[in-house]
PDB file of C-alpha atoms in Angstrom:
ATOM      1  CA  UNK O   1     -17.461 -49.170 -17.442  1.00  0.00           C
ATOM      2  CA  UNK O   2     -16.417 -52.436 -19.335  1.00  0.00           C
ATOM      3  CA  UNK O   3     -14.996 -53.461 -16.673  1.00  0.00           C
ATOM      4  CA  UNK O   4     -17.692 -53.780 -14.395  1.00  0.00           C
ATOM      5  CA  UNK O   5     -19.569 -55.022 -16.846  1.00  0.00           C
ATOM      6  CA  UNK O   6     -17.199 -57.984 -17.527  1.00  0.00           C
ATOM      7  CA  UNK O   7     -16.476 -59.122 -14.209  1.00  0.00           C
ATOM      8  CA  UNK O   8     -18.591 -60.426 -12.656  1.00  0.00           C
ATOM      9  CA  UNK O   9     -19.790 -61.942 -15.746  1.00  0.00           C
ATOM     10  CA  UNK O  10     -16.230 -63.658 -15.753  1.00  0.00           C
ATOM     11  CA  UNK O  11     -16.791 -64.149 -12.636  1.00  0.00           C
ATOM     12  CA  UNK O  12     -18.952 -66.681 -12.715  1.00  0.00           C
ATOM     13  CA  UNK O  13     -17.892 -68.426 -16.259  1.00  0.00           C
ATOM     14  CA  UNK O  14     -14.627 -71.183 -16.831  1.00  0.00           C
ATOM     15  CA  UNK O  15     -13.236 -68.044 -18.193  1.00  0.00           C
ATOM     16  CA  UNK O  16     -12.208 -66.379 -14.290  1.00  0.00           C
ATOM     17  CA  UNK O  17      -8.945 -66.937 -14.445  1.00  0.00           C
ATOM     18  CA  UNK O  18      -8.759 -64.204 -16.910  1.00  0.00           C
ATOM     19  CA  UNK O  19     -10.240 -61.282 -14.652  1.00  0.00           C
ATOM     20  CA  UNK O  20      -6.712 -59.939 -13.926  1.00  0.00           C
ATOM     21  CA  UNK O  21      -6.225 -59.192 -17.448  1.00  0.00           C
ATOM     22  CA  UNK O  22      -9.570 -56.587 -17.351  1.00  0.00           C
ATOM     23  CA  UNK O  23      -8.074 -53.967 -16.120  1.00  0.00           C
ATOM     24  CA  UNK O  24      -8.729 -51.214 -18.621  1.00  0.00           C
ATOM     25  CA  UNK O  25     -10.568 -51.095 -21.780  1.00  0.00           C
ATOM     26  CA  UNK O  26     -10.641 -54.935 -23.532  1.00  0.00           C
ATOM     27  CA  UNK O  27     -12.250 -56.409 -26.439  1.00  0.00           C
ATOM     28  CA  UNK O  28     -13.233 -60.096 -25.816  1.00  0.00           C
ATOM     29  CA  UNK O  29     -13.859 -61.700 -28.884  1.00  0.00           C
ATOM     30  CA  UNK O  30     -15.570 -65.508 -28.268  1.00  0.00           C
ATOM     31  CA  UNK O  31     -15.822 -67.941 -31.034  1.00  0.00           C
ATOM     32  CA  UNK O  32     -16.951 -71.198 -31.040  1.00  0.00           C
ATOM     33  CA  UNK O  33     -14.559 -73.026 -32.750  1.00  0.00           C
ATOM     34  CA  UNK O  34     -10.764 -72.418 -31.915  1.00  0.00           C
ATOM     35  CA  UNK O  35      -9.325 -70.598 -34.743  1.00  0.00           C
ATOM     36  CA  UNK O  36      -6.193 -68.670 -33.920  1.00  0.00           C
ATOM     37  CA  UNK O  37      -5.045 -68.715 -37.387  1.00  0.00           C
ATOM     38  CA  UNK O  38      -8.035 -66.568 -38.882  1.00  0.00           C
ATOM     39  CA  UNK O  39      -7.528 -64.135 -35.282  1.00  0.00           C
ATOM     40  CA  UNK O  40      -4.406 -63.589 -35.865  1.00  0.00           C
ATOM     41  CA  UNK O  41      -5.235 -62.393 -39.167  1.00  0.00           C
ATOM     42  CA  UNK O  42      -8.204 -60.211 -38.340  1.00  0.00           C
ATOM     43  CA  UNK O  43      -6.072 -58.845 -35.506  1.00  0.00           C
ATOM     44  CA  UNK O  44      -3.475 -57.930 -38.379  1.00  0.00           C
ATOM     45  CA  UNK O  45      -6.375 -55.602 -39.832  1.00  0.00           C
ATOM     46  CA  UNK O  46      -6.752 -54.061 -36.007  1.00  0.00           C
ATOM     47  CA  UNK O  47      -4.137 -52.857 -35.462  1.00  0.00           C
ATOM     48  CA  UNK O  48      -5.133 -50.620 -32.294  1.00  0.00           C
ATOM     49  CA  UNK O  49      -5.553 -53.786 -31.099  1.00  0.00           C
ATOM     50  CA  UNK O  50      -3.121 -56.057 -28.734  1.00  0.00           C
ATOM     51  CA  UNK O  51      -3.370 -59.690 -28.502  1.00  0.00           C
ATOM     52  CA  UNK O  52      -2.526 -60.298 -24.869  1.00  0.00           C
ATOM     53  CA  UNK O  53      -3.788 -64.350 -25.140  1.00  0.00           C
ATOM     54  CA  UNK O  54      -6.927 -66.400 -25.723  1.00  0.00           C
ATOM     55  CA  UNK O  55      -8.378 -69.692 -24.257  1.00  0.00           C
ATOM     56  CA  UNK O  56      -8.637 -72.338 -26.682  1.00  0.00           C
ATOM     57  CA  UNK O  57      -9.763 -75.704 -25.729  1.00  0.00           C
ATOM     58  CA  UNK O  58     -10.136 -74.645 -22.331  1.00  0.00           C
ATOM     59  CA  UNK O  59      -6.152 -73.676 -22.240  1.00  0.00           C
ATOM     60  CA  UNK O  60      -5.173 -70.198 -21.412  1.00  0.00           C
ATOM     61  CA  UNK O  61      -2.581 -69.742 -24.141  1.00  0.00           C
ATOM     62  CA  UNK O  62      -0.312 -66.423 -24.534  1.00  0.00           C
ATOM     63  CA  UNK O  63       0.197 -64.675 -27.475  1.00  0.00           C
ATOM     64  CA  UNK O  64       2.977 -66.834 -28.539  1.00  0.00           C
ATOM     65  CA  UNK O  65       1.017 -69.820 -27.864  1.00  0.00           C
ATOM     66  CA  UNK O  66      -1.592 -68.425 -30.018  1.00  0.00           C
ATOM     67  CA  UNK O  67       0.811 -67.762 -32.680  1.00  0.00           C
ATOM     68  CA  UNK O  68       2.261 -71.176 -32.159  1.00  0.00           C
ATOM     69  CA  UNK O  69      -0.785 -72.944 -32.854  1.00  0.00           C
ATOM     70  CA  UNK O  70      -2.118 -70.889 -35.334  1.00  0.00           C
ATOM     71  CA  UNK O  71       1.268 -72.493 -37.112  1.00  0.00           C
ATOM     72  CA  UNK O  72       0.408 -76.003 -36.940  1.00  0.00           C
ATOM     73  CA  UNK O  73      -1.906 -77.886 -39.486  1.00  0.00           C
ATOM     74  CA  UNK O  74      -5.302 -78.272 -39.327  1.00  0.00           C
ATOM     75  CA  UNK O  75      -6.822 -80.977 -37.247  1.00  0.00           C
ATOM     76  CA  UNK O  76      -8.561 -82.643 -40.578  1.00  0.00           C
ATOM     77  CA  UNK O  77      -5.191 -82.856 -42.240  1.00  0.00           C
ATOM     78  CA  UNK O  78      -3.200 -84.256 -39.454  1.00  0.00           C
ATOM     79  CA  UNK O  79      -6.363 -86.819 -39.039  1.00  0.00           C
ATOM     80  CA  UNK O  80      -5.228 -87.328 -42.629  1.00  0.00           C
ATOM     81  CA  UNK O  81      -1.845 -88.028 -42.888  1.00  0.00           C
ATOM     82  CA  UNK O  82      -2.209 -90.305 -39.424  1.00  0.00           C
ATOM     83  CA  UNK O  83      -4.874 -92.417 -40.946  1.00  0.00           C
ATOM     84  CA  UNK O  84      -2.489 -92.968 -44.385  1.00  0.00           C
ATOM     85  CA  UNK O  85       0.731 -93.686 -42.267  1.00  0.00           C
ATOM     86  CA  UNK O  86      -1.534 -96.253 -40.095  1.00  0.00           C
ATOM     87  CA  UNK O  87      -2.653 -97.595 -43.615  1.00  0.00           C
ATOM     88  CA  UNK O  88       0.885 -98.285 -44.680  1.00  0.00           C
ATOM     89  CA  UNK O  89       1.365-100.421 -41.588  1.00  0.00           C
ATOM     90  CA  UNK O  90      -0.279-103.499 -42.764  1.00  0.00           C
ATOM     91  CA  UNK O  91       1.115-104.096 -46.408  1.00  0.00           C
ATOM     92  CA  UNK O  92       4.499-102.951 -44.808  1.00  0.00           C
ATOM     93  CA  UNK O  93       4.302-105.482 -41.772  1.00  0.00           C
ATOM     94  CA  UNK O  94       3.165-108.340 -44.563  1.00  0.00           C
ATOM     95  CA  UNK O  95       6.027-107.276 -47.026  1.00  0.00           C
ATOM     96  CA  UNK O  96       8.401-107.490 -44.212  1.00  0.00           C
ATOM     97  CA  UNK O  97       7.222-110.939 -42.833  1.00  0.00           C
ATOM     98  CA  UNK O  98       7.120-112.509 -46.046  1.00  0.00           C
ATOM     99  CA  UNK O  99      11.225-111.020 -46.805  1.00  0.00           C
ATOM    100  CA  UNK O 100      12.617-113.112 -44.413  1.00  0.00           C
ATOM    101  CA  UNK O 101      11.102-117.017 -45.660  1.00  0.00           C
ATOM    102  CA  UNK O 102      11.591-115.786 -49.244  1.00  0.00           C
ATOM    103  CA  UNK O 103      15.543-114.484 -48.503  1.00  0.00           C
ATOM    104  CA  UNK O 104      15.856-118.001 -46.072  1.00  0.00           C
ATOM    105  CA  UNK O 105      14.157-119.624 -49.427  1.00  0.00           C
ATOM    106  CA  UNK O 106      16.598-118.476 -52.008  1.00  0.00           C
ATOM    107  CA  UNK O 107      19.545-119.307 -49.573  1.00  0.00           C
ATOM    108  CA  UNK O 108      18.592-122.485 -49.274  1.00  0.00           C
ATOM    109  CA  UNK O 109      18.341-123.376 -53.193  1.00  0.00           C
ATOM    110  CA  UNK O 110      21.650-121.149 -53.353  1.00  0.00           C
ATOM    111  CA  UNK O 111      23.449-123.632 -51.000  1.00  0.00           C
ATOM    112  CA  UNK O 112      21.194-126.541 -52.555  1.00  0.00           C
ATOM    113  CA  UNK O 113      22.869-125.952 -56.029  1.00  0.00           C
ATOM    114  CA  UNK O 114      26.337-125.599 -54.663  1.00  0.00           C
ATOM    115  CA  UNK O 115      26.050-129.138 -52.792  1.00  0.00           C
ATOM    116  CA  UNK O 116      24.849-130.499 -55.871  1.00  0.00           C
ATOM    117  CA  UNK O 117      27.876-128.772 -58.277  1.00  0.00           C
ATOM    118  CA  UNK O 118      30.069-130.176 -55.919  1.00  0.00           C
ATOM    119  CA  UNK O 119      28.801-133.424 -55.587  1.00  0.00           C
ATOM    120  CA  UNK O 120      28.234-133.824 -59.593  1.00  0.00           C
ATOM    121  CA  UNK O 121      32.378-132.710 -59.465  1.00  0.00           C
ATOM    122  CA  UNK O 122      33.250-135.633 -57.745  1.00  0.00           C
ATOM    123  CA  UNK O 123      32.321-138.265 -59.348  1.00  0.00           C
TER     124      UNK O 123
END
């Protein structure tokens, strides 16, 4: 009876290419936000319940894919930790721009010195 409830629904959403997986009794859980790591725990607490995949972002994933992401970090800290390494970028492109006048610099007065030390040896 869920069945022919949910199909033609399916039918006629983004989600069709799922109607081969309703072939018995399913639970289709919708969320509005993808989170597979809070599913996969709720699941945990079902367990008459079987995973078989979700769509996430518009992308079918499989179990394993759902377990997969559910392992990566959250979108707000990777925005994080991109937006300090881009901040490091600067000072580090500065420091290394200003290492090779000050190194070309101290050679110079290096070499400077020795010219003079040789020429003061001379006379």
């Amino acid at each position: 009876a869920l069945s022919q409830i949910m199909r033609p629904v399916l039918a006629q959403s983004k989600l069709r290419e799922l109607l081969p997986l309703f072939v018995c009794r399913n639970v289709l859980l919708v969320s509005a936000e993808p989170r597979a790591r809070e599913l996969l725990r709720a699941l945990r607490g079902a367990p008459q319940l079987t995973l078989l995949g979700a769509v996430i972002d518009d992308t079918i994933l499989s179990r394993r894919g759902v377990e997969s992401l559910a392992q990566l970090p959250s979108l707000e800290l990777s925005q994080a930790q991109t937006a300090a390494a881009l901040s490091l970028l600067p000072s580090q492109t500065s420091s290394l721009l200003q290492q090779g006048p000050a190194r070309l610099t101290a050679l110079l007065d290096e070499h400077a010195r020795r010219l003079r030390g040789r020429s003061a040896g001379n006379h």
